[in-house]
XYZ file of C-alpha atoms in Angstrom:
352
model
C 2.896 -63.761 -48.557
C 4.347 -66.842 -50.592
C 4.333 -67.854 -53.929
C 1.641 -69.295 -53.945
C -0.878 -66.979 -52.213
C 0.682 -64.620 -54.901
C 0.191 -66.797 -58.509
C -2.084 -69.865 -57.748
C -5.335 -69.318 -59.179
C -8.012 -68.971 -56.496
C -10.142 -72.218 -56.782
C -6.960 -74.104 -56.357
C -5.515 -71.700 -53.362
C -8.424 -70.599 -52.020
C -9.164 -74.141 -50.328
C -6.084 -75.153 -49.249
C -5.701 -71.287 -47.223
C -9.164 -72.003 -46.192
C -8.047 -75.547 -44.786
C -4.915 -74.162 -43.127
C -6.497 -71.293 -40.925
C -9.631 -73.503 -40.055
C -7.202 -75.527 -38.410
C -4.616 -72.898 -37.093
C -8.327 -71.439 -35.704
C -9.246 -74.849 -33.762
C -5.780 -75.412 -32.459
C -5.414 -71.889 -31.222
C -8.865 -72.723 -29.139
C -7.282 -75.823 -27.818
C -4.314 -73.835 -26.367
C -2.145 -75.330 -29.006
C -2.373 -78.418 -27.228
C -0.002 -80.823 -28.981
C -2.220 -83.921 -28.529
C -5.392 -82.245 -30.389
C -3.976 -81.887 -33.244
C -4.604 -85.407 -34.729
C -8.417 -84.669 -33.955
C -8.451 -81.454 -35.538
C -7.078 -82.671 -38.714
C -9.073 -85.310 -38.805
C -12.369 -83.505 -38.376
C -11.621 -80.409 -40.793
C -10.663 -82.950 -43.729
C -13.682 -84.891 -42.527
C -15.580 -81.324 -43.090
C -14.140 -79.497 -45.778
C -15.190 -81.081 -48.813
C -13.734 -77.978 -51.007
C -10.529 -79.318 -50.529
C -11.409 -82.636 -52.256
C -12.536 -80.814 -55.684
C -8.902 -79.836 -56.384
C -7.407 -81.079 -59.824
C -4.356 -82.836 -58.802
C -2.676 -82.568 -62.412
C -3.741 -78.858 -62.059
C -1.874 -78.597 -59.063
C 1.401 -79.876 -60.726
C 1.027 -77.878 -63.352
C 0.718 -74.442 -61.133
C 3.364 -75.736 -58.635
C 6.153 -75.624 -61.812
C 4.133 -72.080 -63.657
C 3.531 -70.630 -60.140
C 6.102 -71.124 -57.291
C 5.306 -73.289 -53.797
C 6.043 -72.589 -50.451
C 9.541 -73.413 -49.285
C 9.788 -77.474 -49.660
C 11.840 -79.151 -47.339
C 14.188 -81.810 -48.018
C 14.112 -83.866 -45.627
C 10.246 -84.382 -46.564
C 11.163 -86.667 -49.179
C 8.557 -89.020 -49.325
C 5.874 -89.042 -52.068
C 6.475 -88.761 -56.189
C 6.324 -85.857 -55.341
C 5.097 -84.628 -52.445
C 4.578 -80.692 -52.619
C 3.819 -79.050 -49.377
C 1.082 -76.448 -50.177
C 1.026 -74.319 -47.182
C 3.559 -74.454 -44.012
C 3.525 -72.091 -40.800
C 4.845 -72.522 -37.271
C 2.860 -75.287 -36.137
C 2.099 -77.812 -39.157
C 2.590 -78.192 -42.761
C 0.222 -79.539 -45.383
C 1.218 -82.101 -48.319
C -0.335 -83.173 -51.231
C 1.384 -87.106 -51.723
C 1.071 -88.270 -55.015
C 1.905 -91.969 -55.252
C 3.277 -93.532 -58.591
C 3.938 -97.511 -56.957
C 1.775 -99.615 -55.201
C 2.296 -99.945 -51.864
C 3.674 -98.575 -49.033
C 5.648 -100.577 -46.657
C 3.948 -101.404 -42.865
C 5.803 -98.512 -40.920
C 5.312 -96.041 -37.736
C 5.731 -92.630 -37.582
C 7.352 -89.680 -35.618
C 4.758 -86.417 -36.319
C 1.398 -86.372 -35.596
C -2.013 -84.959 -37.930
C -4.081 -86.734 -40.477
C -4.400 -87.948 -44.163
C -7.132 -88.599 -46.490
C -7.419 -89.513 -50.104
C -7.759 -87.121 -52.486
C -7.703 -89.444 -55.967
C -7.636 -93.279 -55.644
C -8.942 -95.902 -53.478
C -6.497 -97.796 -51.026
C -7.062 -100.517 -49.332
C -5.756 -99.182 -45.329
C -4.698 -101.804 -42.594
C -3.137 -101.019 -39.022
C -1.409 -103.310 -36.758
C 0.113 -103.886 -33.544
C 3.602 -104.195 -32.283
C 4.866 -106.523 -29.138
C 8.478 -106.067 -28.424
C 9.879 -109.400 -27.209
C 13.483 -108.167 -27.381
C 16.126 -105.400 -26.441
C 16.606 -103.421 -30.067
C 20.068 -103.861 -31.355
C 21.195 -100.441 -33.383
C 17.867 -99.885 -35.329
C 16.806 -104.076 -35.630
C 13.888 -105.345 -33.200
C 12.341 -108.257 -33.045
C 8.432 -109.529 -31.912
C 4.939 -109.987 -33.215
C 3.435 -108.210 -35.277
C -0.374 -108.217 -35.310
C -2.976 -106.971 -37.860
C -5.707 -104.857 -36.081
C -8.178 -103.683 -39.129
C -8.695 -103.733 -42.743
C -10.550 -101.267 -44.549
C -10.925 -99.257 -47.759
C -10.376 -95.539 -47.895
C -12.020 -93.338 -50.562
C -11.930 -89.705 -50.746
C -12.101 -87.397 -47.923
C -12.102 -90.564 -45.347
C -9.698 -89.059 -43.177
C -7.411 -91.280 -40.473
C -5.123 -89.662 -37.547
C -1.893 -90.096 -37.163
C -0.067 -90.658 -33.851
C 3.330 -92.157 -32.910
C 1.459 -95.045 -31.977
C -0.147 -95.716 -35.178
C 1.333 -98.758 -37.698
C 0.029 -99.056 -40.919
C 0.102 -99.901 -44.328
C -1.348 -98.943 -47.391
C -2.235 -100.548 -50.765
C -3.430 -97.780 -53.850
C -5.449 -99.145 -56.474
C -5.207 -96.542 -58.386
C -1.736 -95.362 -60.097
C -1.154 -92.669 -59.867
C -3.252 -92.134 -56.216
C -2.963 -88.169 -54.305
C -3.361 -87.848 -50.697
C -4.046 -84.788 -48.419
C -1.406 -85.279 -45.046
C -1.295 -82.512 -42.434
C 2.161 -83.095 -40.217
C 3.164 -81.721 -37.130
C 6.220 -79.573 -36.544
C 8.360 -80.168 -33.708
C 6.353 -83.344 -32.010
C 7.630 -83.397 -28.306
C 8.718 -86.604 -28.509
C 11.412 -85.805 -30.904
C 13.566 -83.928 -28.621
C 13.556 -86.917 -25.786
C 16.708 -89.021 -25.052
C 14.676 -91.989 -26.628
C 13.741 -89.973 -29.860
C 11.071 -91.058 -31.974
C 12.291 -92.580 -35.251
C 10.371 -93.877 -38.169
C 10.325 -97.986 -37.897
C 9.022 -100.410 -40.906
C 7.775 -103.940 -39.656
C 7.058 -106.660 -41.242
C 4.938 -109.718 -40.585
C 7.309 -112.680 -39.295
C 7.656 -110.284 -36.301
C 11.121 -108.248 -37.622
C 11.193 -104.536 -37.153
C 14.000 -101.725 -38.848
C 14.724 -98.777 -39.069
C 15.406 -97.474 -42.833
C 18.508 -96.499 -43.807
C 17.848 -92.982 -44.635
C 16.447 -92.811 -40.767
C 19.375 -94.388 -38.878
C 22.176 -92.623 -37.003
C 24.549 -93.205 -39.284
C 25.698 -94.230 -42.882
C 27.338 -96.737 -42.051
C 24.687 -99.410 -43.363
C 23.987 -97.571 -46.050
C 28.283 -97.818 -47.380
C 28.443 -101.105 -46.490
C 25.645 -102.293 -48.734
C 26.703 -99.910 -51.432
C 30.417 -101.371 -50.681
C 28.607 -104.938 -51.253
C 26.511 -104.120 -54.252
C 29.675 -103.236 -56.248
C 31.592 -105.838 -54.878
C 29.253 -108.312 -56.407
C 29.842 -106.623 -59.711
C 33.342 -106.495 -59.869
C 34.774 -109.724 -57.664
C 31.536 -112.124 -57.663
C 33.837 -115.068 -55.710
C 34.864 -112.077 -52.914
C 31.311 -110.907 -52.916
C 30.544 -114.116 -52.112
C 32.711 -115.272 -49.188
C 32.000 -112.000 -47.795
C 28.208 -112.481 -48.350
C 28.444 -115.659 -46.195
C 30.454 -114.257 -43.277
C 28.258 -111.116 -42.873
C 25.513 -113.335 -42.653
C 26.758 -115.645 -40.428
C 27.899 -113.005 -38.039
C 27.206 -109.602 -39.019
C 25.185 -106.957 -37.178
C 21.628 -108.047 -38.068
C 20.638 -104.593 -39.132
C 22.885 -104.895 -42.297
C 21.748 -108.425 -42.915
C 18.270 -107.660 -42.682
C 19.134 -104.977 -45.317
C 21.150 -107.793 -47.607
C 18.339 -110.482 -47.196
C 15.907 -107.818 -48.489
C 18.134 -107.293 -51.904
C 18.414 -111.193 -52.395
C 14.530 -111.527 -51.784
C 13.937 -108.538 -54.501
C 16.222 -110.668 -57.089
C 18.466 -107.565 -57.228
C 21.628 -110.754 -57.255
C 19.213 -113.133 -58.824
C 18.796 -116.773 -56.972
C 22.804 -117.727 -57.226
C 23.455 -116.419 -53.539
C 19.958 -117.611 -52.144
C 21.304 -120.761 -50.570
C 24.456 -119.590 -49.780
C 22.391 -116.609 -47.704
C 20.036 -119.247 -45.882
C 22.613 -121.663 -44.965
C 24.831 -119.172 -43.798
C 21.716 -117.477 -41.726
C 21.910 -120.656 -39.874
C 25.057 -120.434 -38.029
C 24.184 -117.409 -36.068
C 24.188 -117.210 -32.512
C 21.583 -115.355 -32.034
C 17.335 -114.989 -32.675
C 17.941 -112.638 -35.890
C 19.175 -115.636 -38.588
C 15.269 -118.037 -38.126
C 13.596 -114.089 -37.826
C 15.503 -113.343 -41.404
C 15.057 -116.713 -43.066
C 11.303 -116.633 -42.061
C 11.449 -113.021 -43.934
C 13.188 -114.198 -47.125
C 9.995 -115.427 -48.896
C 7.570 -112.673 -47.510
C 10.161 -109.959 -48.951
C 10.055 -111.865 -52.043
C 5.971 -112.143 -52.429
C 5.651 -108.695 -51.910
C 8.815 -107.702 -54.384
C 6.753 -109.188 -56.882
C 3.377 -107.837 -56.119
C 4.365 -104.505 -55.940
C 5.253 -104.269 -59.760
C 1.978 -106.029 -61.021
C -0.552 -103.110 -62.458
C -3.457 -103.354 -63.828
C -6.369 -100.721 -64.748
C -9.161 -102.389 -63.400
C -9.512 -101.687 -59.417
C -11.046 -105.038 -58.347
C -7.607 -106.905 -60.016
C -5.698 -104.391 -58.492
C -7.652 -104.910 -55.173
C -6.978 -108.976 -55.435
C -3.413 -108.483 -56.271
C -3.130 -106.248 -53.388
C -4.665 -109.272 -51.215
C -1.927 -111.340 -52.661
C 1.057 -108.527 -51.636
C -0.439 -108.565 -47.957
C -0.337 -112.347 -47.569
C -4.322 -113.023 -48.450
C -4.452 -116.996 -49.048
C -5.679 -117.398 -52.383
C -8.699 -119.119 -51.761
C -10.448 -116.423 -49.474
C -9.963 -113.553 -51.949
C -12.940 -113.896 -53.500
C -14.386 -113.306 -50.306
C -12.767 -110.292 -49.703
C -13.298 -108.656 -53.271
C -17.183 -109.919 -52.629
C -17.552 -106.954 -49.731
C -16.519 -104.363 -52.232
C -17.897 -105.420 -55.673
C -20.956 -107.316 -57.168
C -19.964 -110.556 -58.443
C -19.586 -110.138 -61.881
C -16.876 -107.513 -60.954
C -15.155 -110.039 -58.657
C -15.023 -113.210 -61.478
C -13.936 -111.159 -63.808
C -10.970 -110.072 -61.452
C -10.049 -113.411 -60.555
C -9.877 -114.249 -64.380
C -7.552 -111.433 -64.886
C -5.580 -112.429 -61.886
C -5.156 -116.116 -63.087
C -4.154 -114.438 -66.851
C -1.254 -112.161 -64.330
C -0.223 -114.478 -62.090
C -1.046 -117.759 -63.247
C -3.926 -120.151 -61.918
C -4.092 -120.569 -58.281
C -3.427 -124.064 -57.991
C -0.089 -124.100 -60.532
């Protein structure tokens, strides 16, 4: 018996055992058939509403009076995520989400999630490969599939296969994620590792997710080289982009778009993009200004969901002029002029 079997009070417990042996009890009747699980998930969040009444703030109170299961650290995603109940086969999360976005990415474990506070707006996509990956950098097309809005207790599977994206519109937003332990894919030659993707058609892998640090040293080796010999910084800025390994200057194009070195190396970047020899330098200059747009999106907050929703529109690339539209599907009209009047007082009129 854990901590929390032991301390947490029972309305908060008692639903989250109840959800972990309902679906220990289905997957046992499925053989413990690996490729169920997503369903099984799915359905029991889809069917146990009990779970949904949970306070969330009560739950971060009781996980620092009470004790948690053992939390893993290389579950580090979430702020915070606490895993609420863990056994052999799966563990269950509660992901509560301070920022506003999520980037488009795949995953390696397989279960389900559903909102337990705060709308999102939820979009999948497709990915075609058109080339061979060089150490964790891929490029192709990337293709949105669907658009919708999740509210609580609308539960989605997740598979390998699956690349989304999500948008809260609430701050701070909880979600309910079941994950699999030990997906069989993760123990293959070709093992399954996390990708993010973004629309001009370039895929990575993050940093924390690669093989090695080596990425990760070189931009903290350029980051303070910018700080402390700006004219070094910014020969070498020019050569790695010229010829570096693309992962790394997918990774520097990234902190120039999010302002991080302000807009003195911008040019330098882009005409130095140019000279390479290969695909990667157009795929990275195409990426500059979509890094940027959503850089700037992601900070901009406000308390009213249908501004939220329009800003959101505006992070995932939403010409102005149709977002109207799009707010119209999910508010009356009054709600959706007076989000478009607070998104002109945000971000400025359209048409500046």
């Amino acid at each position: 018996m854990n901590a929390m079997e032991r301390n947490w009070p029972s309305h908060v417990g008692g639903p989250i055992k109840e959800f972990e042996m309902t679906i220990l009890r289905e997957y046992e009747r499925e053989g413990f058939d690996h490729a169920s699980l997503p369903r099984i998930a799915r359905q029991t969040m889809e069917d146990a509403p009990s779970i949904f009444d949970i306070d969330p703030a009560e739950v971060l109170e009781v996980a620092v009076t009470s004790g948690l299961p053992r939390q893993d650290w290389s579950n580090d995603f979430g702020e915070p995520v606490l895993t609420v109940a863990n056994n052999r086969h799966f563990r269950v999360d509660l992901l509560f989400w301070a920022h506003n976005a999520s980037p488009t990415h795949s995953h390696v474990s397989c279960g389900a999630f559903a909102p337990v506070y705060g709308r999102r707006v939820h979009q999948t996509y497709s990915f075609h490969q058109h080339e061979e990956e060089e150490k964790g950098f891929r490029l192709g097309t990337l293709s949105a599939l669907k658009r919708d809005t999740l509210a609580t207790g609308e539960a989605v599977e997740i598979t390998p296969e699956l690349i989304h994206d999500l948008y809260w519109l609430k701050q701070p937003s909880v979600t309910l994620s079941l994950r699999c332990h030990n997906h069989p894919d993760l123990g293959s030659e070709q093992r399954l590792r996390p990708w993010e993707f973004w629309e001009t058609g370039v895929a990575v892998v993050d940093m924390v997710h690669q093989d090695s640090a080596n990425v990760n040293r070189q931009m903290s080796s350029l980051r303070l080289l910018q700080q402390v010999a700006p004219k070094r910084f910014r020969r070498t800025l020019k050569e790695v982009a010229a010829g570096g390994e693309a992962l790394l200057v997918y990774h520097l194009a990234a902190d120039i778009a999010g302002t991080n070195w302000g807009v003195d190396y911008y040019d330098d970047f882009l005409n130095a993009l140019d000279l390479r020899s290969d695909s990667s330098g157009q795929a990275i200059s195409a990426l500059l200004p979509v890094l940027h747009r959503k850089s700037l999106y992601n900070q901009i907050r406000s308390h009213n969901e249908a501004t939220q929703f329009a800003v959101g529109l505006l992070w995932n690339g939403t010409p102005v002029e149709r977002i109207d539209d799009f707010l119209a599907t999910s508010y009356p009209q009054t709600e959706v002029q007076k989000a478009l009047q607070a998104l002109d007082e945000i971000t400025g009129p359209a048409d500046d």
